[in-house]
mmCIF file of C-alpha atoms in Angstrom:
data_model
loop_
_atom_site.group_PDB
_atom_site.id
_atom_site.type_symbol
_atom_site.label_atom_id
_atom_site.label_comp_id
_atom_site.label_asym_id
_atom_site.label_seq_id
_atom_site.Cartn_x
_atom_site.Cartn_y
_atom_site.Cartn_z
ATOM 1 C CA MET A 1 16.082 22.458 39.478
ATOM 2 C CA GLY A 2 13.831 20.661 40.939
ATOM 3 C CA LYS A 3 14.358 17.180 42.408
ATOM 4 C CA PHE A 4 13.916 14.414 40.034
ATOM 5 C CA THR A 5 11.611 10.473 40.835
ATOM 6 C CA ASP A 6 11.571 7.685 38.902
ATOM 7 C CA ALA A 7 7.939 7.618 37.402
ATOM 8 C CA SER A 8 8.572 4.316 35.730
ATOM 9 C CA PRO A 9 5.356 2.732 35.251
ATOM 10 C CA LYS A 10 3.997 -0.366 37.323
ATOM 11 C CA ALA A 11 4.674 -3.239 35.302
ATOM 12 C CA SER A 12 0.995 -4.963 36.516
ATOM 13 C CA SER A 13 -0.381 -1.804 35.342
ATOM 14 C CA GLU A 14 1.702 -1.654 32.077
ATOM 15 C CA ILE A 15 1.155 -5.428 30.970
ATOM 16 C CA ALA A 16 -2.459 -5.261 31.419
ATOM 17 C CA MET A 17 -2.695 -2.381 29.339
ATOM 18 C CA LEU A 18 -0.833 -3.978 26.779
ATOM 19 C CA SER A 19 -2.714 -7.163 26.776
ATOM 20 C CA SER A 20 -6.052 -5.413 25.474
ATOM 21 C CA ILE A 21 -4.546 -3.689 22.792
ATOM 22 C CA GLY A 22 -6.737 -4.877 19.907
ATOM 23 C CA TYR A 23 -5.173 -7.797 17.857
ATOM 24 C CA SER A 24 -6.657 -10.433 16.365
ATOM 25 C CA LEU A 25 -5.014 -13.833 16.621
ATOM 26 C CA ASN A 26 -4.129 -13.278 12.790
ATOM 27 C CA SER A 27 -2.784 -9.749 13.404
ATOM 28 C CA ALA A 28 -0.716 -10.721 16.506
ATOM 29 C CA ILE A 29 0.479 -13.774 14.382
ATOM 30 C CA SER A 30 1.240 -11.341 11.518
ATOM 31 C CA ASP A 31 3.297 -9.105 13.962
ATOM 32 C CA ILE A 32 5.345 -12.225 14.928
ATOM 33 C CA ILE A 33 5.796 -12.906 11.138
ATOM 34 C CA ASP A 34 6.929 -9.333 10.287
ATOM 35 C CA ASN A 35 9.885 -9.989 12.992
ATOM 36 C CA SER A 36 10.838 -13.487 11.010
ATOM 37 C CA ILE A 37 11.100 -12.021 7.582
ATOM 38 C CA HIS A 38 13.772 -9.131 8.498
ATOM 39 C CA ALA A 39 15.561 -12.406 10.362
ATOM 40 C CA LEU A 40 15.683 -14.134 6.937
ATOM 41 C CA HIS A 41 16.314 -11.330 5.537
ATOM 42 C CA LEU A 42 19.602 -10.255 7.532
ATOM 43 C CA LYS A 43 20.675 -14.097 7.137
ATOM 44 C CA LYS A 44 20.173 -14.056 3.274
ATOM 45 C CA GLU A 45 18.978 -17.624 3.837
ATOM 46 C CA THR A 46 18.772 -19.307 0.242
ATOM 47 C CA LYS A 47 15.982 -21.905 2.073
ATOM 48 C CA PRO A 48 13.738 -19.826 3.888
ATOM 49 C CA PHE A 49 10.700 -21.178 5.776
ATOM 50 C CA ILE A 50 8.214 -19.749 8.161
ATOM 51 C CA LYS A 51 6.503 -22.613 10.276
ATOM 52 C CA ILE A 52 3.134 -21.806 12.236
ATOM 53 C CA ASN A 53 1.584 -24.847 14.627
ATOM 54 C CA ILE A 54 -1.328 -25.174 16.304
ATOM 55 C CA PRO A 55 -1.275 -28.578 17.563
ATOM 56 C CA PRO A 56 -4.665 -30.039 17.792
ATOM 57 C CA GLY A 57 -5.546 -32.663 20.297
ATOM 58 C CA THR A 58 -3.797 -30.543 23.740
ATOM 59 C CA ASN A 59 -5.535 -29.360 27.086
ATOM 60 C CA ASN A 60 -3.569 -26.416 26.653
ATOM 61 C CA PRO A 61 -3.682 -25.697 23.258
ATOM 62 C CA GLN A 62 -0.203 -23.606 22.293
ATOM 63 C CA ILE A 63 0.937 -21.981 19.253
ATOM 64 C CA SER A 64 4.561 -21.587 18.299
ATOM 65 C CA ILE A 65 6.361 -19.448 15.064
ATOM 66 C CA GLN A 66 9.260 -20.455 13.993
ATOM 67 C CA ASP A 67 11.950 -19.399 11.280
ATOM 68 C CA ASN A 68 15.298 -20.491 9.605
ATOM 69 C CA GLY A 69 16.615 -16.561 10.129
ATOM 70 C CA ILE A 70 19.984 -14.942 11.773
ATOM 71 C CA GLY A 71 19.050 -16.353 14.904
ATOM 72 C CA MET A 72 19.988 -14.445 18.620
ATOM 73 C CA ILE A 73 23.214 -14.699 20.833
ATOM 74 C CA GLU A 74 21.799 -14.296 24.677
ATOM 75 C CA LYS A 75 22.471 -10.750 24.814
ATOM 76 C CA GLU A 76 20.492 -9.759 21.406
ATOM 77 C CA LEU A 77 17.739 -11.940 22.974
ATOM 78 C CA LEU A 78 18.186 -9.922 26.019
ATOM 79 C CA GLU A 79 17.483 -6.811 23.868
ATOM 80 C CA SER A 80 14.563 -7.895 22.082
ATOM 81 C CA MET A 81 12.802 -8.734 25.180
ATOM 82 C CA VAL A 82 12.789 -5.167 26.451
ATOM 83 C CA ILE A 83 9.542 -3.074 25.871
ATOM 84 C CA GLY A 84 10.676 -0.852 22.706
ATOM 85 C CA CYS A 85 13.974 -1.859 22.517
ATOM 86 C CA LYS A 86 14.006 -0.024 18.843
ATOM 87 C CA ASN A 87 14.311 3.445 17.989
ATOM 88 C CA PRO A 88 11.282 4.833 15.826
ATOM 89 C CA ASN A 89 14.415 7.621 14.158
ATOM 90 C CA ASP A 90 16.794 4.967 13.306
ATOM 91 C CA GLU A 91 16.982 4.120 9.609
ATOM 92 C CA ARG A 92 15.729 0.905 8.702
ATOM 93 C CA GLY A 93 16.245 -1.406 5.426
ATOM 94 C CA ASP A 94 13.862 -2.087 3.271
ATOM 95 C CA LYS A 95 13.118 -5.333 4.828
ATOM 96 C CA ASP A 96 12.850 -4.629 8.277
ATOM 97 C CA LEU A 97 8.716 -4.652 9.392
ATOM 98 C CA GLY A 98 9.591 -3.123 12.900
ATOM 99 C CA ARG A 99 9.484 0.820 13.758
ATOM 100 C CA PHE A 100 9.162 0.447 17.934
ATOM 101 C CA GLY A 101 10.819 -3.019 18.590
ATOM 102 C CA SER A 102 7.294 -3.631 20.666
ATOM 103 C CA GLY A 103 5.473 -5.687 18.294
ATOM 104 C CA LEU A 104 6.915 -9.339 19.865
ATOM 105 C CA LYS A 105 5.708 -8.225 22.985
ATOM 106 C CA THR A 106 2.482 -6.563 22.554
ATOM 107 C CA ALA A 107 0.951 -9.306 19.997
ATOM 108 C CA SER A 108 1.913 -11.905 22.321
ATOM 109 C CA PHE A 109 0.545 -10.357 25.541
ATOM 110 C CA SER A 110 -2.844 -9.566 23.442
ATOM 111 C CA GLN A 111 -2.913 -13.829 23.405
ATOM 112 C CA ALA A 112 -1.350 -15.236 25.767
ATOM 113 C CA SER A 113 -0.390 -15.280 28.775
ATOM 114 C CA LYS A 114 3.611 -17.155 28.537
ATOM 115 C CA LEU A 115 5.863 -15.843 25.641
ATOM 116 C CA THR A 116 8.904 -18.076 25.131
ATOM 117 C CA VAL A 117 11.391 -17.002 22.927
ATOM 118 C CA ILE A 118 13.808 -19.598 21.981
ATOM 119 C CA SER A 119 17.026 -18.706 19.359
ATOM 120 C CA LYS A 120 19.796 -20.137 17.940
ATOM 121 C CA LYS A 121 23.181 -18.785 16.785
ATOM 122 C CA LEU A 122 26.774 -19.585 16.521
ATOM 123 C CA ASN A 123 25.821 -23.419 17.219
ATOM 124 C CA LYS A 124 24.415 -22.089 20.935
ATOM 125 C CA VAL A 125 20.695 -21.956 22.146
ATOM 126 C CA SER A 126 19.662 -19.318 24.320
ATOM 127 C CA ALA A 127 15.980 -19.306 25.871
ATOM 128 C CA ALA A 128 13.689 -16.478 27.516
ATOM 129 C CA ARG A 129 10.121 -16.470 29.075
ATOM 130 C CA PHE A 130 7.798 -13.437 30.140
ATOM 131 C CA ASP A 131 5.067 -15.037 32.463
ATOM 132 C CA LYS A 132 1.881 -12.061 33.196
ATOM 133 C CA GLU A 133 1.305 -14.420 36.488
ATOM 134 C CA ARG A 134 4.606 -13.314 37.987
ATOM 135 C CA ILE A 135 4.707 -9.730 36.534
ATOM 136 C CA ASN A 136 1.383 -9.186 38.088
ATOM 137 C CA GLN A 137 2.902 -10.843 41.356
ATOM 138 C CA THR A 138 6.019 -9.429 41.526
ATOM 139 C CA ASP A 139 5.481 -5.394 39.542
ATOM 140 C CA LYS A 140 8.265 -6.473 37.613
ATOM 141 C CA TRP A 141 9.057 -6.921 34.732
ATOM 142 C CA ASP A 142 10.773 -10.402 35.543
ATOM 143 C CA LEU A 143 12.424 -12.336 32.858
ATOM 144 C CA GLU A 144 13.525 -15.673 33.287
ATOM 145 C CA MET A 145 16.174 -16.968 31.178
ATOM 146 C CA LEU A 146 16.323 -20.778 30.899
ATOM 147 C CA ASP A 147 18.427 -23.435 30.289
ATOM 148 C CA LYS A 148 18.269 -26.147 27.181
ATOM 149 C CA GLU A 149 17.042 -28.792 30.009
ATOM 150 C CA GLU A 150 13.805 -26.351 30.989
ATOM 151 C CA LEU A 151 13.077 -26.536 27.147
ATOM 152 C CA GLU A 152 10.172 -28.888 25.667
ATOM 153 C CA LYS A 153 12.119 -31.717 23.738
ATOM 154 C CA SER A 154 9.963 -31.314 20.672
ATOM 155 C CA HIS A 155 11.305 -27.750 20.538
ATOM 156 C CA LEU A 156 15.161 -28.447 20.963
ATOM 157 C CA GLU A 157 14.613 -31.224 18.096
ATOM 158 C CA GLU A 158 13.336 -28.933 15.419
ATOM 159 C CA ILE A 159 16.409 -26.787 15.956
ATOM 160 C CA ASN A 160 18.620 -29.118 16.196
ATOM 161 C CA ASP A 161 19.929 -29.330 12.312
ATOM 162 C CA LEU A 162 18.908 -25.665 11.840
ATOM 163 C CA GLU A 163 22.349 -23.164 11.739
ATOM 164 C CA SER A 164 20.319 -20.773 13.160
ATOM 165 C CA SER A 165 16.852 -20.225 14.002
ATOM 166 C CA THR A 166 14.099 -18.166 16.178
ATOM 167 C CA THR A 167 10.566 -19.897 17.935
ATOM 168 C CA VAL A 168 8.829 -17.724 19.562
ATOM 169 C CA ILE A 169 5.695 -19.871 21.846
ATOM 170 C CA TRP A 170 2.701 -18.820 23.829
ATOM 171 C CA ASP A 171 0.926 -20.533 26.128
ATOM 172 C CA GLY A 172 -1.913 -19.907 28.196
ATOM 173 C CA ILE A 173 -3.796 -18.599 25.032
ATOM 174 C CA SER A 174 -6.977 -16.623 26.558
ATOM 175 C CA LYS A 175 -9.434 -17.185 23.796
ATOM 176 C CA TYR A 176 -9.018 -21.022 24.251
ATOM 177 C CA GLN A 177 -9.309 -20.760 28.327
ATOM 178 C CA SER A 178 -12.681 -19.963 28.501
ATOM 179 C CA GLU A 179 -14.500 -21.698 31.544
ATOM 180 C CA ASN A 180 -17.371 -22.029 29.183
ATOM 181 C CA GLN A 181 -16.206 -23.992 26.835
ATOM 182 C CA SER A 182 -15.707 -27.440 26.638
ATOM 183 C CA HIS A 183 -13.093 -30.081 24.907
ATOM 184 C CA ILE A 184 -14.381 -30.214 22.013
ATOM 185 C CA ASP A 185 -15.915 -26.217 21.656
ATOM 186 C CA ILE A 186 -11.884 -25.225 21.634
ATOM 187 C CA GLU A 187 -10.619 -28.121 19.053
ATOM 188 C CA ALA A 188 -13.922 -26.627 16.822
ATOM 189 C CA GLN A 189 -12.535 -23.192 17.438
ATOM 190 C CA ILE A 190 -9.121 -23.981 16.746
ATOM 191 C CA ALA A 191 -10.100 -25.922 13.435
ATOM 192 C CA GLN A 192 -12.113 -22.991 12.898
ATOM 193 C CA ASP A 193 -8.383 -20.377 13.808
ATOM 194 C CA ILE A 194 -6.450 -22.375 11.656
ATOM 195 C CA ILE A 195 -8.164 -22.513 8.307
ATOM 196 C CA SER A 196 -8.980 -18.240 8.891
ATOM 197 C CA LEU A 197 -4.952 -18.260 9.725
ATOM 198 C CA LYS A 198 -4.281 -20.106 5.968
ATOM 199 C CA LYS A 199 -6.409 -17.690 4.096
ATOM 200 C CA HIS A 200 -5.118 -14.579 5.875
ATOM 201 C CA LEU A 201 -1.243 -15.516 5.610
ATOM 202 C CA SER A 202 -1.962 -16.689 1.943
ATOM 203 C CA HIS A 203 -3.352 -13.087 0.983
ATOM 204 C CA PHE A 204 -1.150 -11.099 3.505
ATOM 205 C CA PHE A 205 1.944 -12.678 2.785
ATOM 206 C CA HIS A 206 1.719 -13.246 -0.889
ATOM 207 C CA LYS A 207 4.563 -10.810 -2.465
ATOM 208 C CA PHE A 208 7.093 -13.052 -0.065
ATOM 209 C CA MET A 209 6.266 -16.091 -1.067
ATOM 210 C CA GLY A 210 6.052 -18.240 -3.891
ATOM 211 C CA LYS A 211 9.220 -19.183 -6.520
ATOM 212 C CA GLY A 212 12.379 -17.774 -4.914
ATOM 213 C CA GLY A 213 10.224 -16.777 -1.409
ATOM 214 C CA ILE A 214 9.822 -17.997 1.392
ATOM 215 C CA THR A 215 7.918 -21.136 1.937
ATOM 216 C CA PHE A 216 5.224 -21.036 4.790
ATOM 217 C CA TYR A 217 3.812 -24.070 6.483
ATOM 218 C CA VAL A 218 0.896 -23.855 9.016
ATOM 219 C CA ASN A 219 0.815 -27.343 11.177
ATOM 220 C CA GLY A 220 2.837 -28.509 8.263
ATOM 221 C CA GLU A 221 0.600 -27.697 5.175
ATOM 222 C CA LYS A 222 2.587 -25.680 2.568
ATOM 223 C CA LEU A 223 0.864 -22.438 2.026
ATOM 224 C CA VAL A 224 -0.197 -21.178 -1.353
ATOM 225 C CA PRO A 225 0.012 -17.225 -1.944
ATOM 226 C CA PHE A 226 -3.020 -15.586 -3.064
ATOM 227 C CA ASP A 227 -2.534 -12.185 -5.185
ATOM 228 C CA PRO A 228 -5.099 -10.163 -4.365
ATOM 229 C CA PHE A 229 -4.757 -8.543 -7.840
ATOM 230 C CA LEU A 230 -5.216 -11.534 -10.184
ATOM 231 C CA SER A 231 -2.531 -10.450 -12.002
ATOM 232 C CA LYS A 232 -2.334 -13.760 -13.817
ATOM 233 C CA SER A 233 -5.445 -13.888 -14.749
ATOM 234 C CA LYS A 234 -6.890 -13.069 -18.470
ATOM 235 C CA GLY A 235 -8.078 -8.922 -18.095
ATOM 236 C CA TYR A 236 -5.672 -7.784 -15.702
ATOM 237 C CA GLN A 237 -4.100 -4.836 -16.218
ATOM 238 C CA GLU A 238 -1.391 -2.953 -14.683
ATOM 239 C CA GLY A 239 -1.971 0.426 -13.672
ATOM 240 C CA LEU A 240 0.798 3.597 -13.398
ATOM 241 C CA GLU A 241 2.942 4.398 -10.705
ATOM 242 C CA GLU A 242 2.749 7.639 -8.900
ATOM 243 C CA LYS A 243 5.702 9.220 -6.642
ATOM 244 C CA VAL A 244 3.724 10.787 -3.170
ATOM 245 C CA ARG A 245 6.258 12.771 -1.259
ATOM 246 C CA ILE A 246 5.354 12.436 2.965
ATOM 247 C CA SER A 247 8.326 15.129 3.923
ATOM 248 C CA GLY A 248 11.217 16.307 3.026
ATOM 249 C CA LYS A 249 12.857 13.991 0.476
ATOM 250 C CA GLU A 250 11.138 10.868 1.636
ATOM 251 C CA TYR A 251 8.485 9.552 -0.861
ATOM 252 C CA ILE A 252 6.003 6.392 -1.331
ATOM 253 C CA THR A 253 5.450 5.239 -4.609
ATOM 254 C CA ILE A 254 1.495 3.995 -5.299
ATOM 255 C CA LYS A 255 0.541 1.945 -8.008
ATOM 256 C CA TYR A 256 -2.390 1.185 -9.351
ATOM 257 C CA HIS A 257 -4.068 -2.038 -10.506
ATOM 258 C CA ILE A 258 -6.988 -2.501 -12.712
ATOM 259 C CA ILE A 259 -8.422 -5.951 -11.649
ATOM 260 C CA PRO A 260 -9.992 -8.366 -14.242
ATOM 261 C CA HIS A 261 -13.969 -7.567 -14.905
ATOM 262 C CA ILE A 262 -15.931 -10.585 -13.688
ATOM 263 C CA SER A 263 -16.975 -12.056 -16.605
ATOM 264 C CA LYS A 264 -13.471 -12.677 -17.338
ATOM 265 C CA LEU A 265 -13.415 -15.152 -14.232
ATOM 266 C CA THR A 266 -14.088 -18.563 -13.689
ATOM 267 C CA ILE A 267 -16.654 -19.316 -11.016
ATOM 268 C CA GLU A 268 -13.882 -20.431 -8.587
#
């Protein structure tokens, strides 16, 4: 048998590759929300929420995504920060939307230079941070474990009265860092992104919202779900269901929806 040598990828090159994955801001935030939905399902939270905040009027725009799901102790947080922390062959529950355990990192690195995760479980707060600049300097996946004193007071206040929670924070957001943009340009871009995000989430996660579902907020505004099938509108018809085998005993179910004719709809 021949000799073996460590052929691990260079951290600085790998993070550059992960950062170039083609996420839009909406799809990157959606990937984080997938994790939040799973955390809320595990906790069986009776009043589940997901809060996205993009505070305007700051020199260094920041995005945070918070849920009141099951949370993580420090060991679990450390595991979740590792690239590929899940085996894609493991059996998953129907509310587990992650497959490879890379969505948190790839989505975050595609948008921001710093990823901070604060999590509370069993009345203990744990926090960890990746900084692209440090990873590029050391060429190692240096993960900084943070004390409560190092965290922003506002983020601690948000979780103070919660039994458990997780907050993902992005700093150094690339689309708001251009030298050619004035402060007014950046503010206009953020306002436009907030409008786009609200619409995207209302469509994309509509089945998780509504009565008995998850309450979504963007900058404190509660989102209203939008049903793309218009199933509550006059003229809607529920179509057939069809099972399609994908492998062995595994099937997916396709459901057809016949949306109302335009003559049945209001202008709105």
